[in-house]
């Protein structure tokens, strides 16, 4: 999805074991990949990006 240029990627509900807190922080900051949280907050973020 990154190669296709799709922004605001959400991962979850369970993150892969290789995603350490440090790596997740880099992904959130640099390429806007974020873990899912509460449904309302996720939906609000997704609709804001549309």
C-alpha positions as a Python dict, from the first residue, in 0.01 Angstrom:
ca = {
    (1, 'X'): (0, 0, 0),
    (2, 'X'): (293, 231, 62),
    (3, 'X'): (425, 162, -287),
    (4, 'X'): (88, 260, -434),
    (5, 'X'): (98, 589, -244),
    (6, 'X'): (-207, 523, -27),
    (7, 'X'): (-205, 759, 273),
    (8, 'X'): (-324, 704, 629),
    (9, 'X'): (-293, 329, 667),
    (10, 'X'): (-452, 176, 978),
    (11, 'X'): (-318, -146, 1129),
    (12, 'X'): (-499, -364, 1374),
    (13, 'X'): (-668, -478, 1581),
    (14, 'X'): (-356, -678, 1675),
    (15, 'X'): (-15, -553, 1566),
    (16, 'X'): (254, -786, 1437),
    (17, 'X'): (524, -890, 1681),
    (18, 'X'): (800, -721, 1477),
    (19, 'X'): (642, -379, 1535),
    (20, 'X'): (829, -254, 1837),
    (21, 'X'): (716, 71, 2001),
    (22, 'X'): (1015, 247, 1844),
    (23, 'X'): (938, 117, 1493),
    (24, 'X'): (570, 202, 1531),
    (25, 'X'): (664, 557, 1632),
    (26, 'X'): (874, 594, 1315),
    (27, 'X'): (593, 459, 1096),
    (28, 'X'): (338, 695, 1252),
    (29, 'X'): (566, 998, 1216),
    (30, 'X'): (704, 936, 868),
    (31, 'X'): (438, 753, 666),
    (32, 'X'): (116, 799, 866),
    (33, 'X'): (71, 432, 950),
    (34, 'X'): (-113, 406, 1278),
    (35, 'X'): (-259, 134, 1497),
    (36, 'X'): (-635, 121, 1530),
    (37, 'X'): (-780, 254, 1852),
    (38, 'X'): (-1142, 331, 1933),
    (39, 'X'): (-1386, 293, 1645),
    (40, 'X'): (-1518, 651, 1663),
    (41, 'X'): (-1169, 803, 1668),
    (42, 'X'): (-1056, 582, 1380),
    (43, 'X'): (-1361, 668, 1173),
    (44, 'X'): (-1316, 1039, 1240),
    (45, 'X'): (-952, 1018, 1127),
    (46, 'X'): (-1043, 822, 813),
    (47, 'X'): (-1321, 1062, 714),
    (48, 'X'): (-1100, 1365, 772),
    (49, 'X'): (-847, 1222, 525),
    (50, 'X'): (-1113, 1165, 257),
}
